[in-house]
XYZ file of C-alpha atoms in Angstrom:
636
model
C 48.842 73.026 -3.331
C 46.860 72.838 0.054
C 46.585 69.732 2.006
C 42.661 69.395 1.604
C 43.565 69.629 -2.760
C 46.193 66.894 -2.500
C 43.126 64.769 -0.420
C 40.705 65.341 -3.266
C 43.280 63.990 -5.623
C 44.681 61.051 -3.669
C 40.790 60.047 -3.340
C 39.999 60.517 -7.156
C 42.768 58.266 -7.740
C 41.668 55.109 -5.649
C 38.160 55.716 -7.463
C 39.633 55.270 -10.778
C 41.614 52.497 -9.328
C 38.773 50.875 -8.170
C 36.703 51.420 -10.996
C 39.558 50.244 -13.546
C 39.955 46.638 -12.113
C 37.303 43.969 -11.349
C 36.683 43.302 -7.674
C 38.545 40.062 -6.375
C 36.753 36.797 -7.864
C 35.540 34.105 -5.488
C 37.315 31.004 -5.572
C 35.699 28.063 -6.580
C 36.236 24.149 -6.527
C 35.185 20.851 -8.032
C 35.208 17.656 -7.501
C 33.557 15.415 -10.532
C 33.541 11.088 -9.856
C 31.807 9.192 -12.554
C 31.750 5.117 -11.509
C 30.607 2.808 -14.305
C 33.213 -0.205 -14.562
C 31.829 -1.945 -11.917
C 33.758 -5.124 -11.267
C 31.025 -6.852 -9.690
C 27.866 -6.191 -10.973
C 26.829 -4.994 -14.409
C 28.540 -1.501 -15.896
C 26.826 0.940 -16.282
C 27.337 3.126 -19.688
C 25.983 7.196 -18.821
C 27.994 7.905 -15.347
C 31.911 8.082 -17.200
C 29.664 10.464 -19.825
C 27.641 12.249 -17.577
C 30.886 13.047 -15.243
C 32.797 14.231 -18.360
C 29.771 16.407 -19.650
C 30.016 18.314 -16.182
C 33.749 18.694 -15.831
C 33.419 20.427 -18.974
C 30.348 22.515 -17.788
C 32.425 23.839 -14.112
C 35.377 24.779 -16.635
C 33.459 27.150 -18.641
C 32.024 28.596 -16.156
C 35.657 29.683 -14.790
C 36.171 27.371 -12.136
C 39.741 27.893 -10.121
C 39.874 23.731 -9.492
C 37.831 20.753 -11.459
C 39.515 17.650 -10.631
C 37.614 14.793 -12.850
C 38.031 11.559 -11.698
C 36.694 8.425 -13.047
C 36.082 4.432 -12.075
C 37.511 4.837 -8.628
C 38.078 2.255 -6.379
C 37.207 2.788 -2.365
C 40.528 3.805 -1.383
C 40.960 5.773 -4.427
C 37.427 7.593 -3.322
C 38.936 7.935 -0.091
C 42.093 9.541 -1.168
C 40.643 11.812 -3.792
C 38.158 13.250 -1.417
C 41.428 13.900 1.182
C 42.972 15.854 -1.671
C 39.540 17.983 -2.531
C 39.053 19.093 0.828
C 43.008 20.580 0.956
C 41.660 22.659 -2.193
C 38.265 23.608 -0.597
C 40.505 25.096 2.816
C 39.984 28.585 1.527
C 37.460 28.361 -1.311
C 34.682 30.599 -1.323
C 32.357 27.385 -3.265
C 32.887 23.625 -3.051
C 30.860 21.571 -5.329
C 31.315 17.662 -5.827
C 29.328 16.080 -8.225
C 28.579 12.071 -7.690
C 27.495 10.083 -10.703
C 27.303 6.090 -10.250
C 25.390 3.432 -7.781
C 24.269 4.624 -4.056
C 22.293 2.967 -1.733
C 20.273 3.656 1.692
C 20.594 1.225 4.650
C 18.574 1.802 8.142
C 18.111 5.693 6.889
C 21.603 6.225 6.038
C 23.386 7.155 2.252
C 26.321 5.245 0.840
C 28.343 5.567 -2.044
C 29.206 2.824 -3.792
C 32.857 2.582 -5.422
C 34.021 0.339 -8.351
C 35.393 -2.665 -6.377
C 32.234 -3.474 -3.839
C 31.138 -6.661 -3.160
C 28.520 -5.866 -0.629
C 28.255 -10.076 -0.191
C 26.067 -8.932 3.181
C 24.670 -5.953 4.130
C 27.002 -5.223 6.670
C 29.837 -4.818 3.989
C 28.290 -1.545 3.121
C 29.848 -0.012 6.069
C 33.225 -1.434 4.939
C 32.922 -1.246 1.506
C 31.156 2.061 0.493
C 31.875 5.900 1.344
C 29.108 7.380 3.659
C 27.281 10.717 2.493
C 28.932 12.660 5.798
C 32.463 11.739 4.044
C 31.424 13.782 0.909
C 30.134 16.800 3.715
C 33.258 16.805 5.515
C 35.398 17.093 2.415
C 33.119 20.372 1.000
C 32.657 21.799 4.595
C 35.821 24.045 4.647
C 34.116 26.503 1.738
C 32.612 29.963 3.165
C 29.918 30.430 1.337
C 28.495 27.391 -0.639
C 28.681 24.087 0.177
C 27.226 21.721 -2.648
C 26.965 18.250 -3.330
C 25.023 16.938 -6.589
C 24.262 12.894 -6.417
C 23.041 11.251 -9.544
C 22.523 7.740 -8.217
C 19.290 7.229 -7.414
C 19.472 4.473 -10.102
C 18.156 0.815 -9.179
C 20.768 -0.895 -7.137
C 21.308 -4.562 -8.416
C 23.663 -5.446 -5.393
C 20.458 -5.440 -3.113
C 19.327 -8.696 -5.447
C 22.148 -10.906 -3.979
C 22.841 -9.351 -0.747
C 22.759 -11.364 2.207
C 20.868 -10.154 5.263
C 22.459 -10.537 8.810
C 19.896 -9.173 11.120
C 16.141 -9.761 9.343
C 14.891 -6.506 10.564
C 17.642 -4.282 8.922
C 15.977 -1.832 6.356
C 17.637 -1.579 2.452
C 15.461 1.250 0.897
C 15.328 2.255 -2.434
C 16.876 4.703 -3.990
C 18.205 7.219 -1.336
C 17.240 8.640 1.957
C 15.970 11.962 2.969
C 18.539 13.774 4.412
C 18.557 17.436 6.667
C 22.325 18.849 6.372
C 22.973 20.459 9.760
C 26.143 22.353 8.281
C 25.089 25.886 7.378
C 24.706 27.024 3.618
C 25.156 23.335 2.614
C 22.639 21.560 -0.632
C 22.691 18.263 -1.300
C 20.692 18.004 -4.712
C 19.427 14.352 -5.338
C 18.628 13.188 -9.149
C 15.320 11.726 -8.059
C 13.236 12.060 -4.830
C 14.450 10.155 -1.874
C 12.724 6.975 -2.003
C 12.426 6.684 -5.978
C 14.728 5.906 -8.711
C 16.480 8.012 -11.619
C 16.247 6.899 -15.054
C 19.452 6.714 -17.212
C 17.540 7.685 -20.423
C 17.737 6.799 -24.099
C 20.978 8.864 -24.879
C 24.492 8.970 -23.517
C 23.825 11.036 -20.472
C 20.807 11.222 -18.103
C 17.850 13.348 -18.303
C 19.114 14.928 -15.260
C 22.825 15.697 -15.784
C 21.893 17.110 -19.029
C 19.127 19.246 -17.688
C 21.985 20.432 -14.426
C 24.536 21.218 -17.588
C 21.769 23.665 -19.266
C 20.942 25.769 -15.451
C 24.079 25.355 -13.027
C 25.709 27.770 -14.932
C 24.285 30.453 -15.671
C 25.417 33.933 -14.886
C 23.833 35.459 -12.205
C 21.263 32.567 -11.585
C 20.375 31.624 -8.230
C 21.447 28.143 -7.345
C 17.942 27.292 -5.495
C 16.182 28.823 -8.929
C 18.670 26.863 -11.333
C 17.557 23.414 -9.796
C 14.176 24.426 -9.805
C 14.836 24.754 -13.436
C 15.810 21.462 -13.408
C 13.660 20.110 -11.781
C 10.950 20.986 -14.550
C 12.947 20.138 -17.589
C 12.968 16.461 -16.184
C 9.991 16.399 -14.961
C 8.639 17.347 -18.735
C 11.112 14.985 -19.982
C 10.504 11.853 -18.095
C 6.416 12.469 -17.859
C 6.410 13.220 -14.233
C 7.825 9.852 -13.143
C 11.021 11.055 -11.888
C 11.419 14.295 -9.980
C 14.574 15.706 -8.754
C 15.063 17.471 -4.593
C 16.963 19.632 -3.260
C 17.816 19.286 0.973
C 19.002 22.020 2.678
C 18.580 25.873 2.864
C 20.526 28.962 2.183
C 19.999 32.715 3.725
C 18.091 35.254 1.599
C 20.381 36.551 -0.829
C 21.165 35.137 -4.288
C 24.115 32.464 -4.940
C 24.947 31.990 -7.928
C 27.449 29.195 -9.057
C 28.737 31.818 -12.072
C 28.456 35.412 -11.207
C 26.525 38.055 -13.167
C 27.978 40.345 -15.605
C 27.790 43.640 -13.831
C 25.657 46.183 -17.094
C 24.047 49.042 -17.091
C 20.243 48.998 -17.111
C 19.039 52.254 -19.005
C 15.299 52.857 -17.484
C 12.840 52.478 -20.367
C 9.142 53.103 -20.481
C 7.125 49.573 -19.512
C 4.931 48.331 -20.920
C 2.221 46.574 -19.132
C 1.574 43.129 -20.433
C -1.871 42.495 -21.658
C -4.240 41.039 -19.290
C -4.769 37.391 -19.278
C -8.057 36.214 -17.678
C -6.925 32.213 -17.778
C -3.903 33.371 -15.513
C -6.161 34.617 -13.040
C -8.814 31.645 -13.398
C -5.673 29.582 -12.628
C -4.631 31.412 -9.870
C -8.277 31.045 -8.043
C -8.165 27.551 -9.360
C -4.818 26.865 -7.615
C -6.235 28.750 -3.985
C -9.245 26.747 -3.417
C -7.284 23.647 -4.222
C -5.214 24.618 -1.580
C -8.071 25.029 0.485
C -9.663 21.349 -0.676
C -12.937 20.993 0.318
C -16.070 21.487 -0.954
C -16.739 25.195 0.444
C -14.075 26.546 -1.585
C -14.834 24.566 -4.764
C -18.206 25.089 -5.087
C -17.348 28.999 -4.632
C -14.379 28.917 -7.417
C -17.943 27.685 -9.477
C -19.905 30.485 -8.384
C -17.358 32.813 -9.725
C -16.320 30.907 -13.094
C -19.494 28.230 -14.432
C -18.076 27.067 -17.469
C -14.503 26.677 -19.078
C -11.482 24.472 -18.350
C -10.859 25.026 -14.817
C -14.636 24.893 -14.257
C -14.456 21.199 -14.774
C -11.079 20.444 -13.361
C -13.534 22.060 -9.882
C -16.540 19.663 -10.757
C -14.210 16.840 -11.088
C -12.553 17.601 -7.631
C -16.086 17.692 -5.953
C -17.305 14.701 -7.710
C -14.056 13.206 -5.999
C -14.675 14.586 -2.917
C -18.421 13.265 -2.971
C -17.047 9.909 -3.545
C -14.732 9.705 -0.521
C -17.823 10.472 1.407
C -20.288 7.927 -0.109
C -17.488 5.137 0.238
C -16.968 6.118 4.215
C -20.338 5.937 4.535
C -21.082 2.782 2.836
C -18.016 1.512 4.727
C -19.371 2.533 8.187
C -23.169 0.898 7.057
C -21.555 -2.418 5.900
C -19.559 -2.344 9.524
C -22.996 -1.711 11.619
C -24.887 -3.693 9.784
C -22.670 -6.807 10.096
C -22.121 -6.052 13.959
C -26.001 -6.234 14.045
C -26.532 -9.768 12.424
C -23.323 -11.040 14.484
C -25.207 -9.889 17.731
C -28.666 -11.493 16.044
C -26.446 -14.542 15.843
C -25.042 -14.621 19.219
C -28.091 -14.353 21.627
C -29.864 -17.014 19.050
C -32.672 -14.801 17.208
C -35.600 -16.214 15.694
C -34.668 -17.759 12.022
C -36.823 -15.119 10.271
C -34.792 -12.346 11.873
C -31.360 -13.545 11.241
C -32.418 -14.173 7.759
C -33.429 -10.517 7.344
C -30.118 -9.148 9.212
C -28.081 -11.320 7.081
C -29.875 -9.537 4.140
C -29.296 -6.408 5.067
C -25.701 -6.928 5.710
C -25.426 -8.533 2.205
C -27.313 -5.446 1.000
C -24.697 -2.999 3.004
C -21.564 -4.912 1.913
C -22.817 -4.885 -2.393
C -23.169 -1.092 -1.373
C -20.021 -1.006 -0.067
C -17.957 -2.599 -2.893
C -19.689 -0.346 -5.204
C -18.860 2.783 -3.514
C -15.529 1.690 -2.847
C -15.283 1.482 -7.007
C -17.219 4.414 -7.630
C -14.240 6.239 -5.270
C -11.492 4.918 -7.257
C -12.729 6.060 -10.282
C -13.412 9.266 -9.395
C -9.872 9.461 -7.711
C -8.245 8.286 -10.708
C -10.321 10.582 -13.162
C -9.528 13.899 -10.782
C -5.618 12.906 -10.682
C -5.394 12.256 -14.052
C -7.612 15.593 -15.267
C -4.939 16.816 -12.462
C -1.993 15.621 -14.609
C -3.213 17.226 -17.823
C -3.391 20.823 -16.491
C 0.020 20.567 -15.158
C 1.218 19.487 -18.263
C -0.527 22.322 -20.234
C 0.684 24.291 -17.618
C 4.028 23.232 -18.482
C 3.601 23.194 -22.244
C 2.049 26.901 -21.696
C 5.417 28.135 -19.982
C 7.184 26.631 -22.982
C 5.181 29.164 -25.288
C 3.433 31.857 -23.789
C 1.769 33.335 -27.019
C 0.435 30.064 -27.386
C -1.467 30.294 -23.913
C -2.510 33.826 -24.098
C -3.760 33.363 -27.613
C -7.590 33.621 -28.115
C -7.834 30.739 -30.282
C -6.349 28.214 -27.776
C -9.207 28.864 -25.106
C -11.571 27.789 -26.471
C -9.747 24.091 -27.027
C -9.635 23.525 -23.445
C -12.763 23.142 -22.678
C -13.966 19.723 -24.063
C -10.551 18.295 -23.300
C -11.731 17.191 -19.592
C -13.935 15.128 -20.884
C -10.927 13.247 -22.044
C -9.436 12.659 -18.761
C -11.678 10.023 -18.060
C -9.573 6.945 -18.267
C -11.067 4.020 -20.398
C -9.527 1.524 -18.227
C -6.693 1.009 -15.473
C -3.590 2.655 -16.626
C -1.009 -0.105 -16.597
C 2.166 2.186 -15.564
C 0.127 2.753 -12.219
C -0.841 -0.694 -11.446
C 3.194 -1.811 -12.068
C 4.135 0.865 -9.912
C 1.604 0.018 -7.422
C 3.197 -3.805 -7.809
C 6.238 -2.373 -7.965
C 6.381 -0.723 -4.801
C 4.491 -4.139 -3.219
C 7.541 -5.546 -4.086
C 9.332 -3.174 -2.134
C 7.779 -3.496 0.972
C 7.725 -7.159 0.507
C 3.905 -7.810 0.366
C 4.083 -9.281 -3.517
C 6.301 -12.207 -4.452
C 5.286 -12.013 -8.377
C 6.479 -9.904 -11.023
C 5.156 -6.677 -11.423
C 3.492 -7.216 -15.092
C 0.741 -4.379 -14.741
C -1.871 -7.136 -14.464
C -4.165 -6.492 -11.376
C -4.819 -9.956 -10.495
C -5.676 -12.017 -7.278
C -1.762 -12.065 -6.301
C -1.941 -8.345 -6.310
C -5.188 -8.354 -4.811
C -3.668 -10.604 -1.622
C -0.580 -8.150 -1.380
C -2.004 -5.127 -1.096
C -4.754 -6.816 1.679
C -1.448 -7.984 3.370
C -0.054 -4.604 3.392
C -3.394 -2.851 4.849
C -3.196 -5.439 7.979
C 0.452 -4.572 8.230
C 0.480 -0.980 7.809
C -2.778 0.084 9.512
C -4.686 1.513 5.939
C -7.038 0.481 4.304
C -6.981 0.619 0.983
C -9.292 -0.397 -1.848
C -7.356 -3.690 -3.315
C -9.937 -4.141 -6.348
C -7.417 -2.095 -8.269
C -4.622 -0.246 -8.335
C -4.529 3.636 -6.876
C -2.880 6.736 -7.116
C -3.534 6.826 -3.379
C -2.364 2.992 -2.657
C 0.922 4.019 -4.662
C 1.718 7.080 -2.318
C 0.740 5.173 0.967
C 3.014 2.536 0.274
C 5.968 4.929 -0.912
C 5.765 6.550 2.647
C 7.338 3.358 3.751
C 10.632 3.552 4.046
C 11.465 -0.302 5.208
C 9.936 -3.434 4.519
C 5.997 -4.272 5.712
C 5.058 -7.697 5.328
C 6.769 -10.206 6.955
C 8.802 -12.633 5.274
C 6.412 -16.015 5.485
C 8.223 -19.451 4.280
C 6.759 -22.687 3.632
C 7.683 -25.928 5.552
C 10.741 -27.009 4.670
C 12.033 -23.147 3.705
C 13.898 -20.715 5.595
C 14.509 -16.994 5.695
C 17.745 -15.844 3.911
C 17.723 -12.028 3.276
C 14.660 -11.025 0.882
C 14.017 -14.109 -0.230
C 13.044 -18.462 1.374
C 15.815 -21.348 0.242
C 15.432 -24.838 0.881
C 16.284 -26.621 4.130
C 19.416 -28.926 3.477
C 20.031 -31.177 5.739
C 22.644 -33.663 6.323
C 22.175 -37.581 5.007
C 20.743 -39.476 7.698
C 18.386 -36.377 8.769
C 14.771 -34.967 8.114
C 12.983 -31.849 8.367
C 10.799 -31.774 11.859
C 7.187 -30.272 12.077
C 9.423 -27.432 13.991
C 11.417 -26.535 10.737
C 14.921 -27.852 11.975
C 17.034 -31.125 10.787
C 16.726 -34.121 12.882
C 18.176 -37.411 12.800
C 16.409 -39.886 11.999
C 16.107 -43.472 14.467
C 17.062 -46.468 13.209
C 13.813 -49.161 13.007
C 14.403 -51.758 15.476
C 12.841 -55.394 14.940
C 9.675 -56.426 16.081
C 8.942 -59.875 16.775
C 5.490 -60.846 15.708
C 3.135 -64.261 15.997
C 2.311 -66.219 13.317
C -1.656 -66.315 13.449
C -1.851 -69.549 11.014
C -5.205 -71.583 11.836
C -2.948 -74.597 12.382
C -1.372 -73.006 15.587
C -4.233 -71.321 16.745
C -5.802 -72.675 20.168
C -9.169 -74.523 20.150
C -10.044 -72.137 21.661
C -9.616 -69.346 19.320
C -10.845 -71.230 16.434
C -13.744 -71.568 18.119
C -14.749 -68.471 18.916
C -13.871 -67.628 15.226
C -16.038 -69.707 13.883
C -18.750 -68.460 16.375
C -18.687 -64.709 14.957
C -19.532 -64.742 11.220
C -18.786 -62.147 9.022
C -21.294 -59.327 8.549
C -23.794 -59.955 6.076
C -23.292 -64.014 6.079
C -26.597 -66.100 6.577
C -27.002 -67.637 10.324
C -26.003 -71.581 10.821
C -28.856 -74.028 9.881
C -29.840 -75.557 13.413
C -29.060 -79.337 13.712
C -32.045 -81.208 15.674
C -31.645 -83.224 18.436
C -34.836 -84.874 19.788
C -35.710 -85.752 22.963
C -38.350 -88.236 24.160
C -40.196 -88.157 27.782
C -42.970 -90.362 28.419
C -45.191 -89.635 31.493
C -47.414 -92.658 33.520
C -50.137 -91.198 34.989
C -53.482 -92.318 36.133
C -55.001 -90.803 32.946
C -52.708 -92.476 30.452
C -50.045 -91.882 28.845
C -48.472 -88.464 27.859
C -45.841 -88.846 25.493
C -43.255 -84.843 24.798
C -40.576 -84.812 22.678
C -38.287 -81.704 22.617
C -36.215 -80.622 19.460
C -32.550 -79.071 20.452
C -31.126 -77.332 17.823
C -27.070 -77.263 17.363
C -25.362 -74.957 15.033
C -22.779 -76.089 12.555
C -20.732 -73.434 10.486
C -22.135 -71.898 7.858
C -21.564 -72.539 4.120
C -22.078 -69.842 1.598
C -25.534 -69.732 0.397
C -26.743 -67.312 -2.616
C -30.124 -67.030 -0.599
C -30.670 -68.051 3.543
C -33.045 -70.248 4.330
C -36.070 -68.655 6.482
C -35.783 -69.764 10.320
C -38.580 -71.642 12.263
C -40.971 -70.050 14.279
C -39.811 -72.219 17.540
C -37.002 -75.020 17.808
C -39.623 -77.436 19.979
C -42.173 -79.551 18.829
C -45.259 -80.518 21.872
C -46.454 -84.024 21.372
C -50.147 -84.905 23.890
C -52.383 -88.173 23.745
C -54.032 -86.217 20.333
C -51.612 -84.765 17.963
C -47.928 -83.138 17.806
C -47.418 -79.407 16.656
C -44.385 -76.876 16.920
C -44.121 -74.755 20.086
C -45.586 -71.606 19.825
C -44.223 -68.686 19.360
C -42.557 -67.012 22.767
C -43.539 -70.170 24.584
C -40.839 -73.670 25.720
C -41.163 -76.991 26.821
C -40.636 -77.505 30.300
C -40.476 -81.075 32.089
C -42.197 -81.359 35.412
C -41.532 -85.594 36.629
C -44.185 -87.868 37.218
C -46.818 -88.593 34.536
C -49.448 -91.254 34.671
C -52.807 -91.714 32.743
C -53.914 -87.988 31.901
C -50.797 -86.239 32.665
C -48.115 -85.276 31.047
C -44.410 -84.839 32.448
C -43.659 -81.914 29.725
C -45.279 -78.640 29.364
C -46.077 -75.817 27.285
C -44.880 -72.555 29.103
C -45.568 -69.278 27.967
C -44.885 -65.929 29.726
């Protein structure tokens, strides 16, 4: 046998050797944790399920390691993640799977074990296990590095907790995060920012969903969550939505690899054509686009149907936003006008008219403002129904390609019109107040004046401005872009700051609370002598010049008369005055007072006597004699 023969065979045999055994399997790792005895704060009941339904899920699918561990403490966390990483040193895929509480604090993820206090919020960096400890443990693994959180729920230690620096930021739910490791995703139940629900059954909408996708054979990991994704999307009516961070390179990775099969080629064929899929697609495009150019030409091209109206609905919103800025920038010239009109003192007619016509501008204003928020709320709720049919579609596609359903989804927009506020939108609008800590109240889903006052607060806080009439779909996603709080924590006198929340100001017996907000002891009252201001010990004096002043509305002293007699010799004959002096005496209480003379002199001659006229006196000028007499009559 020549050398090149024995070649050929050596070669034929490695192919059959090759072809007769499986290529070597990747080795792949788990780590499950489900926390729900919590010693401190409630339990919770779905996490010890929803960590048992997955170890059971990563066995199936043929893992090498799933190491389930449940209700662990913090240095139980600690120690279980040590081991994990010695079985991820040369694993090909890492996964660890987190099901309990979590919390965010100044931008930063935390895991919360069993036996946290979290008294103040700087116990969360003693007390909890930091997101980068769960990276470090998977990081060893070549190919896939995964970590799965399902604790977006609402945290109740964040009621309690104590804040030590005012300005420190406890968000809700978790944080974004960016991995920096390469071929690393961390898959969060619910959208940074948001909470998960825990749902009706024994596990949540989202583990259960992640037990149907993860794994299957051959399925992309990046396609499997978006899988997911849906499913609780459907499930939950769009209120919670589960993210994926991170990014892989541009071949598949699948948790459970494919079955390798033979695909025998076979005629295709085509599927029939489907004119709503293509309506869609144009539909989708100019929405993209979103503005009124590409709308009204999506209406050029299709008049009439479903997505006709969805476009006419989008334009009437778009119309709105325009009337309302414009209103908004009338109202704001016309009130600079009348303030100017006021300032340089215009005529009253003029003022009168500005003030009119920035009366006028404001109405319009306010009524384009609601005219807006209607037609945002009608376009994102006609917005909501098409995804949902889009959904439902998916679900059954003979149902959506059918002839009969077409025609059905036509006079279904005019359904999307909502009757009144929903009240899911206005408590998450409240809710989310809360957050930020603009609204002190409950979130009932009542748009009242409290609400009205926190979401004013929040525009002068956060630079928008929002309509505050009612509650938006708009208001709700401006105020989940904030991360930490808004409005500053106000107190009342006598209050002080403690975390989230104003407590009484104690202080100590003996001590008061200032005008500045701070304890202070209170002075002891010294005595005052004082003088006893008894008539009997009063001077003359005094009594006197009481007596002199009466009391307002008290009737003047009756005069006394004195009279006086002069009698004047003169060659003449004899001139005879008398003058009348009054004197007062104090004055007894009268019902009525007596009306007072004309003159307090009477002017005697050789003839007759009468009073002294008015505005004149009696003067006496000596002498006297027969014909004269020694007093006068003066009158200036």
């Amino acid at each position: 046998m020549s050398w090149s023969v024995r070649l050929g065979g050596y070669i034929l045999a490695a192919a059959l050797l090759v072809v007769g055994h499986p290529v070597l399997a990747e080795k792949r790792v788990a780590l499950v944790i489900g926390n729900s005895a919590y010693q401190n704060v409630p339990q919770l009941t779905n996490p010890a399920n929803d960590g048992a339904v997955m170890t059971q899920t990563f066995k199936n699918a043929g893992f090498d390691v799933v190491d389930y561990r449940r209700d662990l403490t913090a240095r139980e966390t600690r120690r279980a993640l040590r081991d994990f990483a010695d079985s991820a040193r040369d694993a090909d895929i890492a996964v660890v799977y987190y099901a309990g509480h979590g919390m965010e604090v100044e931008g930063s993820n935390y895991l919360i074990p069993i036996d946290a206090r979290l008294e103040r919020d700087t116990d969360v960096y003693d007390e909890t296990l930091s997101l980068d400890r769960i990276l470090v443990a998977v990081e060893p693994a070549k190919k896939l590095r995964l970590v799965i959180l399902d604790a977006c729920r609402d945290n109740p230690f964040t009621r309690n907790m104590q804040r030590t620096v005012a300005t420190r930021s406890l968000g809700r739910g978790l944080a974004k995060v960016e991995p920096t490791s390469p071929n690393t995703l961390i898959a969060y139940s619910a959208k940074a920012g948001s909470t998960a629900q825990d749902g009706d059954g024994n596990n949540s909408p989202f583990t259960l969903a992640l037990s149907r996708h993860i794994a299957t054979p051959g399925l992309d990991v990046r396609k499997a969550f978006g899988f997911v994704r849906d499913e609780v999307l459907k499930s939950t009516s769009n209120r919670q939505e589960p993210f994926v961070y991170g990014s892989l390179g541009g071949e598949d990775v699948p948790l459970v690899p494919g079955v390798p099969r033979v695909v025998t080629q076979m005629p295709v064929t085509p599927p029939p054509a489907n004119p709503q899929a293509d309506i869609r697609r144009d539909y989708e495009l100019a929405m993209q686009v979103g503005n009124k150019g590409a709308l009204n030409a999506f209406l050029a091209q299709y008049p009439d149907g479903f997505y006709a109206s969805l476009a006419k609905l989008q334009l009437e919103k778009l119309a709105a936003e325009e009337n309302r800025a414009a209103a908004a920038e009338k109202a704001r010239v016309t009130e600079a006008e009348r303030a100017r009109l006021a300032a340089e003192g215009a005529r009253k007619d003029t003022l009168a008219k500005a003030e009119a016509e920035a009366k006028a501008a404001e109405q319009a204003r306010l009524a384009a403002e609601k005219a807006n928020q209607l037609a945002q709320q009608q376009a994102a709720e006609a917005e909501r129904k098409r995804q949902e049919q889009q959904l439902a579609a998916a679900d059954n596609p003979r149902a959506a390609t059918s002839p009969a359903a077409a025609p059905q989804q036509g006079p279904q927009v005019a359904s999307l019109t909502p009757a009144s506020q929903p009240a899911d939108l206005t408590k998450s609008v409240q809710l989310e107040l809360r957050r930020v800590g603009c609204l002190t109240e409950d979130a009932d889903g009542d748009w009242g004046s409290a609400s009205r006052r926190s979401l004013s607060q929040f525009n002068r806080y956060a630079g928008t401005k929002l309509d505050t009439q009612a509650a938006s779909a708009d208001a709700l996603a401006a105020i989940k872009l904030k991360q930490a709080r808004v409005c500053p924590l106000v107190c009342q006198h006598g209050y002080k700051s403690d975390g989230d929340r104003c407590t009484r100001i104690v202080c100590a017996e003996g001590s008061f609370v200032n005008d500045d907000n701070e304890c202070e002891k209170r002075r002891e009252k010294k005595p005052v002598a004082k003088r006893d201001t008894s008539d009997d010990e009063d001077p003359p004096s005094r009594r006197r010049g009481a007596r002199a002043a009466p009391e307002p509305n008290m009737p003047m002293p009756a005069p006394n008369v004195g009279v006086g007699v002069g009698i004047g010799v003169g060659g003449g004959g004899l001139g005879v005055g008398i003058g009348v002096a009054p004197s007062f005496t104090a004055p007894k209480p009268q019902a009525q007072a007596r009306p007072k003379p004309s003159s307090g002199q009477i002017y005697c001659d050789a003839y007759l006597c009468r009073p002294v006229r008015q505005g004149c006196r009696l003067e006496y000028r000596g002498g006297g004699g027969p014909g004269v007499n020694a007093t006068a009559e003066v009158c200036n």
